[in-house]
Every structure is written in C-alpha cells, then in structure tokens.
Tab-separated table of N, CA and C in Angstrom:
chain	number	residue	atom	x	y	z
A	1	GLN	N	8.968	15.761	8.298
A	1	GLN	CA	9.937	15.345	7.293
A	1	GLN	C	9.239	15.311	5.939
A	2	VAL	N	9.891	15.913	4.944
A	2	VAL	CA	9.315	15.953	3.609
A	2	VAL	C	9.644	14.665	2.876
A	3	GLN	N	8.649	14.102	2.251
A	3	GLN	CA	8.870	12.903	1.448
A	3	GLN	C	8.082	12.988	0.161
A	4	LEU	N	8.700	12.506	-0.909
A	4	LEU	CA	7.986	12.249	-2.150
A	4	LEU	C	7.738	10.756	-2.205
A	5	VAL	N	6.491	10.381	-2.298
A	5	VAL	CA	6.141	8.965	-2.247
A	5	VAL	C	5.561	8.551	-3.580
A	6	GLU	N	6.231	7.626	-4.241
A	6	GLU	CA	5.736	7.092	-5.506
A	6	GLU	C	4.957	5.814	-5.248
A	7	SER	N	3.983	5.571	-6.087
A	7	SER	CA	3.213	4.344	-6.008
A	7	SER	C	2.665	4.020	-7.382
A	8	GLY	N	2.157	2.804	-7.519
A	8	GLY	CA	1.513	2.409	-8.763
A	8	GLY	C	2.336	1.501	-9.645
A	9	GLY	N	3.576	1.249	-9.265
A	9	GLY	CA	4.390	0.337	-10.056
A	9	GLY	C	3.928	-1.100	-9.893
A	10	GLY	N	4.509	-1.970	-10.697
A	10	GLY	CA	4.160	-3.379	-10.597
A	10	GLY	C	4.545	-4.132	-11.838
A	11	LEU	N	3.982	-5.316	-11.955
A	11	LEU	CA	4.229	-6.196	-13.093
A	11	LEU	C	3.037	-6.143	-14.033
A	12	VAL	N	3.309	-5.927	-15.297
A	12	VAL	CA	2.250	-5.846	-16.288
A	12	VAL	C	2.718	-6.508	-17.578
A	13	GLN	N	1.796	-7.044	-18.334
A	13	GLN	CA	2.145	-7.646	-19.622
A	13	GLN	C	2.334	-6.562	-20.675
A	14	ALA	N	3.128	-6.885	-21.661
A	14	ALA	CA	3.329	-5.958	-22.770
A	14	ALA	C	1.979	-5.576	-23.365
A	15	GLY	N	1.842	-4.292	-23.662
A	15	GLY	CA	0.591	-3.759	-24.164
A	15	GLY	C	-0.334	-3.224	-23.091
A	16	GLY	N	-0.012	-3.514	-21.847
A	16	GLY	CA	-0.834	-3.051	-20.745
A	16	GLY	C	-0.528	-1.627	-20.327
A	17	SER	N	-1.203	-1.206	-19.256
A	17	SER	CA	-1.068	0.171	-18.769
A	17	SER	C	-0.832	0.181	-17.266
A	18	LEU	N	-0.191	1.224	-16.832
A	18	LEU	CA	-0.026	1.502	-15.410
A	18	LEU	C	-0.106	3.002	-15.205
A	19	ARG	N	-0.538	3.400	-14.021
A	19	ARG	CA	-0.497	4.809	-13.663
A	19	ARG	C	0.302	4.969	-12.379
A	20	LEU	N	1.359	5.723	-12.476
A	20	LEU	CA	2.188	6.004	-11.320
A	20	LEU	C	1.735	7.306	-10.665
A	21	SER	N	1.872	7.344	-9.352
A	21	SER	CA	1.536	8.547	-8.600
A	21	SER	C	2.744	8.993	-7.791
A	22	CYS	N	2.850	10.293	-7.617
A	22	CYS	CA	3.924	10.876	-6.809
A	22	CYS	C	3.290	11.936	-5.923
A	23	ALA	N	3.323	11.710	-4.634
A	23	ALA	CA	2.682	12.623	-3.701
A	23	ALA	C	3.695	13.163	-2.690
A	24	ALA	N	3.574	14.416	-2.370
A	24	ALA	CA	4.391	15.023	-1.316
A	24	ALA	C	3.657	14.824	-0.005
A	25	SER	N	4.215	14.013	0.851
A	25	SER	CA	3.505	13.677	2.083
A	25	SER	C	4.297	14.109	3.310
A	26	GLY	N	3.593	14.180	4.408
A	26	GLY	CA	4.242	14.422	5.688
A	26	GLY	C	4.630	15.852	5.951
A	27	SER	N	4.089	16.778	5.135
A	27	SER	CA	4.486	18.170	5.343
A	27	SER	C	3.447	19.077	4.698
A	28	LEU	N	3.672	20.351	4.819
A	28	LEU	CA	2.806	21.323	4.177
A	28	LEU	C	3.413	21.834	2.883
A	29	PHE	N	4.449	21.162	2.398
A	29	PHE	CA	5.075	21.573	1.157
A	29	PHE	C	4.211	21.154	-0.029
A	30	SER	N	4.210	21.995	-1.037
A	30	SER	CA	3.471	21.718	-2.263
A	30	SER	C	4.443	21.439	-3.398
A	31	ILE	N	3.979	20.679	-4.370
A	31	ILE	CA	4.792	20.372	-5.534
A	31	ILE	C	4.725	21.528	-6.515
A	32	ASN	N	5.884	22.005	-6.944
A	32	ASN	CA	5.934	23.033	-7.972
A	32	ASN	C	6.147	22.314	-9.299
A	33	ALA	N	7.299	22.436	-9.889
A	33	ALA	CA	7.604	21.663	-11.094
A	33	ALA	C	7.979	20.249	-10.685
A	34	ALA	N	7.722	19.295	-11.566
A	34	ALA	CA	8.023	17.901	-11.244
A	34	ALA	C	8.342	17.140	-12.514
A	35	GLY	N	8.962	15.994	-12.311
A	35	GLY	CA	9.274	15.151	-13.453
A	35	GLY	C	9.375	13.698	-13.059
A	36	TRP	N	9.250	12.869	-14.046
A	36	TRP	CA	9.465	11.432	-13.884
A	36	TRP	C	10.728	11.042	-14.642
A	37	TYR	N	11.517	10.199	-14.017
A	37	TYR	CA	12.730	9.667	-14.603
A	37	TYR	C	12.705	8.153	-14.422
A	38	ARG	N	13.528	7.468	-15.196
A	38	ARG	CA	13.592	6.025	-15.017
A	38	ARG	C	15.025	5.546	-15.190
A	39	GLN	N	15.296	4.429	-14.555
A	39	GLN	CA	16.619	3.829	-14.647
A	39	GLN	C	16.476	2.325	-14.785
A	40	ALA	N	16.898	1.836	-15.924
A	40	ALA	CA	16.897	0.395	-16.180
A	40	ALA	C	18.227	-0.188	-15.701
A	41	PRO	N	18.249	-1.483	-15.422
A	41	PRO	CA	19.493	-2.116	-14.954
A	41	PRO	C	20.643	-1.885	-15.928
A	42	GLY	N	21.755	-1.416	-15.405
A	42	GLY	CA	22.939	-1.206	-16.219
A	42	GLY	C	22.908	0.037	-17.078
A	43	LYS	N	21.876	0.845	-16.912
A	43	LYS	CA	21.753	2.055	-17.727
A	43	LYS	C	21.684	3.288	-16.847
A	44	GLN	N	21.936	4.435	-17.472
A	44	GLN	CA	21.838	5.683	-16.745
A	44	GLN	C	20.387	6.090	-16.562
A	45	ARG	N	20.158	6.882	-15.528
A	45	ARG	CA	18.819	7.422	-15.318
A	45	ARG	C	18.490	8.373	-16.461
A	46	GLU	N	17.266	8.281	-16.957
A	46	GLU	CA	16.877	9.117	-18.084
A	46	GLU	C	15.554	9.806	-17.815
A	47	LEU	N	15.385	10.942	-18.462
A	47	LEU	CA	14.156	11.711	-18.329
A	47	LEU	C	13.013	11.001	-19.043
A	48	VAL	N	11.872	10.977	-18.391
A	48	VAL	CA	10.649	10.466	-19.009
A	48	VAL	C	9.753	11.629	-19.403
A	49	ALA	N	9.410	12.466	-18.434
A	49	ALA	CA	8.509	13.584	-18.693
A	49	ALA	C	8.605	14.594	-17.554
A	50	THR	N	8.288	15.840	-17.873
A	50	THR	CA	8.236	16.879	-16.852
A	50	THR	C	6.952	17.680	-16.993
A	51	ILE	N	6.578	18.317	-15.902
A	51	ILE	CA	5.413	19.199	-15.903
A	51	ILE	C	5.728	20.382	-15.003
A	52	ASN	N	5.399	21.585	-15.468
A	52	ASN	CA	5.690	22.741	-14.629
A	52	ASN	C	4.466	23.148	-13.826
A	53	SER	N	4.598	24.220	-13.088
A	53	SER	CA	3.521	24.624	-12.195
A	53	SER	C	2.266	25.017	-12.958
A	54	GLY	N	2.438	25.449	-14.204
A	54	GLY	CA	1.291	25.841	-15.008
A	54	GLY	C	0.667	24.703	-15.797
A	55	GLY	N	1.284	23.531	-15.710
A	55	GLY	CA	0.738	22.367	-16.405
A	55	GLY	C	1.358	22.087	-17.757
A	56	SER	N	2.339	22.878	-18.163
A	56	SER	CA	3.016	22.601	-19.427
A	56	SER	C	3.892	21.372	-19.270
A	57	THR	N	3.903	20.552	-20.307
A	57	THR	CA	4.578	19.267	-20.225
A	57	THR	C	5.685	19.133	-21.262
A	58	ASN	N	6.586	18.211	-20.971
A	58	ASN	CA	7.689	17.898	-21.878
A	58	ASN	C	7.945	16.407	-21.769
A	59	TYR	N	8.240	15.760	-22.898
A	59	TYR	CA	8.428	14.317	-22.910
A	59	TYR	C	9.705	13.934	-23.631
A	60	ALA	N	10.255	12.799	-23.224
A	60	ALA	CA	11.307	12.193	-24.023
A	60	ALA	C	10.693	11.834	-25.372
A	61	ASP	N	11.416	12.123	-26.436
A	61	ASP	CA	10.860	11.929	-27.779
A	61	ASP	C	10.371	10.505	-27.988
A	62	SER	N	11.091	9.543	-27.464
A	62	SER	CA	10.754	8.142	-27.716
A	62	SER	C	9.486	7.704	-26.993
A	63	LEU	N	9.013	8.510	-26.042
A	63	LEU	CA	7.850	8.120	-25.238
A	63	LEU	C	6.599	8.923	-25.569
A	64	LYS	N	6.735	9.923	-26.422
A	64	LYS	CA	5.569	10.718	-26.780
A	64	LYS	C	4.487	9.848	-27.389
A	65	GLY	N	3.265	10.089	-26.939
A	65	GLY	CA	2.135	9.334	-27.460
A	65	GLY	C	1.759	8.133	-26.618
A	66	ARG	N	2.700	7.632	-25.814
A	66	ARG	CA	2.378	6.486	-24.954
A	66	ARG	C	2.274	6.890	-23.487
A	67	PHE	N	3.061	7.864	-23.090
A	67	PHE	CA	3.098	8.286	-21.684
A	67	PHE	C	2.492	9.683	-21.556
A	68	THR	N	1.776	9.902	-20.468
A	68	THR	CA	1.187	11.212	-20.199
A	68	THR	C	1.439	11.604	-18.752
A	69	ILE	N	2.026	12.761	-18.556
A	69	ILE	CA	2.230	13.293	-17.215
A	69	ILE	C	1.129	14.302	-16.923
A	70	SER	N	0.644	14.291	-15.694
A	70	SER	CA	-0.406	15.228	-15.303
A	70	SER	C	-0.258	15.526	-13.810
A	71	ARG	N	-1.071	16.463	-13.348
A	71	ARG	CA	-0.990	16.806	-11.928
A	71	ARG	C	-2.364	17.168	-11.394
A	72	ASP	N	-2.535	16.931	-10.115
A	72	ASP	CA	-3.742	17.330	-9.409
A	72	ASP	C	-3.263	18.174	-8.232
A	73	ASN	N	-3.342	19.478	-8.380
A	73	ASN	CA	-2.810	20.362	-7.346
A	73	ASN	C	-3.572	20.222	-6.028
A	74	ALA	N	-4.856	19.936	-6.111
A	74	ALA	CA	-5.650	19.781	-4.890
A	74	ALA	C	-5.162	18.597	-4.071
A	75	LYS	N	-4.653	17.578	-4.776
A	75	LYS	CA	-4.151	16.387	-4.083
A	75	LYS	C	-2.630	16.423	-3.923
A	76	ASN	N	-2.025	17.508	-4.435
A	76	ASN	CA	-0.575	17.642	-4.330
A	76	ASN	C	0.128	16.411	-4.886
A	77	THR	N	-0.344	15.976	-6.047
A	77	THR	CA	0.119	14.713	-6.632
A	77	THR	C	0.381	14.904	-8.121
A	78	VAL	N	1.426	14.238	-8.584
A	78	VAL	CA	1.754	14.193	-10.008
A	78	VAL	C	1.611	12.751	-10.465
A	79	TYR	N	1.107	12.571	-11.670
A	79	TYR	CA	0.838	11.240	-12.198
A	79	TYR	C	1.637	10.999	-13.470
A	80	LEU	N	1.848	9.710	-13.753
A	80	LEU	CA	2.400	9.302	-15.040
A	80	LEU	C	1.555	8.141	-15.539
A	81	GLN	N	0.766	8.401	-16.564
A	81	GLN	CA	-0.033	7.362	-17.202
A	81	GLN	C	0.809	6.727	-18.294
A	82	MET	N	0.971	5.438	-18.217
A	82	MET	CA	1.812	4.711	-19.179
A	82	MET	C	0.948	3.692	-19.906
A	83	ASN	N	0.844	3.837	-21.201
A	83	ASN	CA	0.033	2.943	-22.020
A	83	ASN	C	0.912	2.196	-23.014
A	84	SER	N	0.357	1.128	-23.562
A	84	SER	CA	1.067	0.325	-24.564
A	84	SER	C	2.483	0.006	-24.099
A	85	LEU	N	2.579	-0.486	-22.882
A	85	LEU	CA	3.897	-0.718	-22.298
A	85	LEU	C	4.655	-1.814	-23.031
A	86	LYS	N	5.962	-1.635	-23.075
A	86	LYS	CA	6.854	-2.568	-23.756
A	86	LYS	C	7.869	-3.118	-22.757
A	87	PRO	N	8.421	-4.272	-23.017
A	87	PRO	CA	9.445	-4.805	-22.100
A	87	PRO	C	10.589	-3.821	-21.858
A	88	GLU	N	10.930	-3.026	-22.847
A	88	GLU	CA	12.027	-2.068	-22.671
A	88	GLU	C	11.653	-0.898	-21.763
A	89	ASP	N	10.401	-0.814	-21.355
A	89	ASP	CA	9.989	0.194	-20.365
A	89	ASP	C	10.290	-0.263	-18.943
A	90	THR	N	10.728	-1.490	-18.798
A	90	THR	CA	11.058	-2.012	-17.477
A	90	THR	C	12.179	-1.190	-16.848
A	91	ALA	N	11.926	-0.682	-15.658
A	91	ALA	CA	12.889	0.185	-14.979
A	91	ALA	C	12.337	0.557	-13.608
A	92	VAL	N	13.183	1.178	-12.819
A	92	VAL	CA	12.712	1.854	-11.615
A	92	VAL	C	12.365	3.284	-12.027
A	93	TYR	N	11.182	3.696	-11.693
A	93	TYR	CA	10.704	5.030	-12.055
A	93	TYR	C	10.768	5.925	-10.819
A	94	TYR	N	11.378	7.086	-11.018
A	94	TYR	CA	11.589	8.024	-9.922
A	94	TYR	C	10.847	9.333	-10.196
A	95	CYS	N	10.308	9.874	-9.140
A	95	CYS	CA	9.710	11.212	-9.191
A	95	CYS	C	10.726	12.220	-8.655
A	96	ASN	N	10.791	13.358	-9.310
A	96	ASN	CA	11.650	14.443	-8.870
A	96	ASN	C	10.827	15.715	-8.881
A	97	ALA	N	10.927	16.497	-7.825
A	97	ALA	CA	10.089	17.695	-7.767
A	97	ALA	C	10.753	18.811	-6.989
A	98	ASP	N	10.413	20.021	-7.374
A	98	ASP	CA	10.708	21.191	-6.557
A	98	ASP	C	9.503	21.402	-5.654
A	99	LEU	N	9.774	21.523	-4.372
A	99	LEU	CA	8.713	21.689	-3.382
A	99	LEU	C	8.786	23.091	-2.803
A	100	TYR	N	7.653	23.631	-2.421
A	100	TYR	CA	7.664	24.955	-1.839
A	100	TYR	C	6.633	25.058	-0.730
A	101	ARG	N	6.941	25.940	0.202
A	101	ARG	CA	5.986	26.314	1.247
A	101	ARG	C	6.268	27.765	1.556
A	102	GLY	N	5.396	28.611	1.103
A	102	GLY	CA	5.646	30.037	1.238
A	102	GLY	C	6.889	30.409	0.464
A	103	ALA	N	7.853	31.020	1.139
A	103	ALA	CA	9.091	31.441	0.491
A	103	ALA	C	10.156	30.353	0.528
A	104	ILE	N	9.857	29.238	1.164
A	104	ILE	CA	10.832	28.147	1.270
A	104	ILE	C	10.710	27.256	0.042
A	105	ILE	N	11.834	27.026	-0.623
A	105	ILE	CA	11.850	26.177	-1.808
A	105	ILE	C	12.871	25.070	-1.596
A	106	LEU	N	12.449	23.844	-1.834
A	106	LEU	CA	13.348	22.692	-1.815
A	106	LEU	C	13.467	22.198	-3.246
A	107	ARG	N	14.658	22.312	-3.779
A	107	ARG	CA	14.825	21.994	-5.204
A	107	ARG	C	15.265	20.551	-5.406
A	108	SER	N	14.725	19.946	-6.446
A	108	SER	CA	15.169	18.632	-6.927
A	108	SER	C	15.093	17.556	-5.851
A	109	TYR	N	13.929	17.426	-5.285
A	109	TYR	CA	13.690	16.366	-4.299
A	109	TYR	C	13.370	15.077	-5.036
A	110	TRP	N	13.977	13.964	-4.596
A	110	TRP	CA	13.760	12.672	-5.243
A	110	TRP	C	12.918	11.755	-4.369
A	111	GLY	N	12.060	11.009	-5.014
A	111	GLY	CA	11.362	9.943	-4.335
A	111	GLY	C	12.221	8.692	-4.288
A	112	GLN	N	11.686	7.638	-3.681
A	112	GLN	CA	12.460	6.416	-3.483
A	112	GLN	C	12.414	5.494	-4.700
A	113	GLY	N	11.528	5.763	-5.609
A	113	GLY	CA	11.419	4.957	-6.815
A	113	GLY	C	10.378	3.866	-6.693
A	114	THR	N	9.810	3.508	-7.833
A	114	THR	CA	8.856	2.406	-7.883
A	114	THR	C	9.197	1.541	-9.097
A	115	GLN	N	9.196	0.241	-8.888
A	115	GLN	CA	9.598	-0.691	-9.939
A	115	GLN	C	8.452	-0.943	-10.906
A	116	VAL	N	8.764	-0.846	-12.182
A	116	VAL	CA	7.832	-1.214	-13.247
A	116	VAL	C	8.483	-2.332	-14.050
A	117	THR	N	7.791	-3.440	-14.152
A	117	THR	CA	8.295	-4.573	-14.910
A	117	THR	C	7.261	-4.954	-15.952
A	118	VAL	N	7.692	-4.991	-17.207
A	118	VAL	CA	6.801	-5.321	-18.311
A	118	VAL	C	7.255	-6.650	-18.896
A	119	SER	N	6.392	-7.621	-18.845
A	119	SER	CA	6.719	-8.948	-19.355
A	119	SER	C	6.278	-9.078	-20.810
A	120	SER	N	7.017	-9.884	-21.538
A	120	SER	CA	6.708	-10.059	-22.975
A	120	SER	C	5.758	-11.220	-23.197
C-alpha cells in the first residue's frame, strides 16, 4: 500500500523553526513532483510550496524567504523548512505528490497531514 507520511509538526513559539518531512513509504514508488499545502481552521487549503523532479521550486508569495522546500531523492523524501514562524502559520500541513514506479504514475497523492501550532 502506498502512503505519503508526513512528520515534524508540533508546537513551537513564534520566531521558531520546524522542518516537516514527507516520505513515500511502504512501496517501491518514488516521489516525482511534490508540494506542501496547509489548511487553517475555517479556511480553505492553500498552496505553500512545490518542487518538481528537477528541483525547481515555487512558493506562495507571502511565504517566500521564510519557508524552503527541498528534496532528497536518495531518501525519497521532500522537506519543508519553516523559519521565523508566526501564529498565523498555525495549520495542518499536507504533502501532495505524484508518485511513479516505472511506467506507473499515481497523480496527486495526499498525506494525512501534520499539525503545526505556533504560539505567540
């Protein structure tokens, strides 16, 4: 069974940092393009950052400079480094990825989400 497993969330004070991880586990599927999204209570899910298979990145304008998306292909893992966190960054953070194994492609796979809470 293919799973995207997020980890690294938690409670942090404003100004602190967290690094989220997203790993494709339980299969031989590899992560192709991937992205991080977040959903705060009462709000719609929004894009945080994306990274393609070549490592090119894209960020929500409001998060540029504080958040960095990266990947380690050897570990089949995508990361989101979050610095200078603010209370308004509090949300459930979700990983989304296209997975592939040979000619098989699974598009837009979602992880279960990890909670990030930033206290003031």
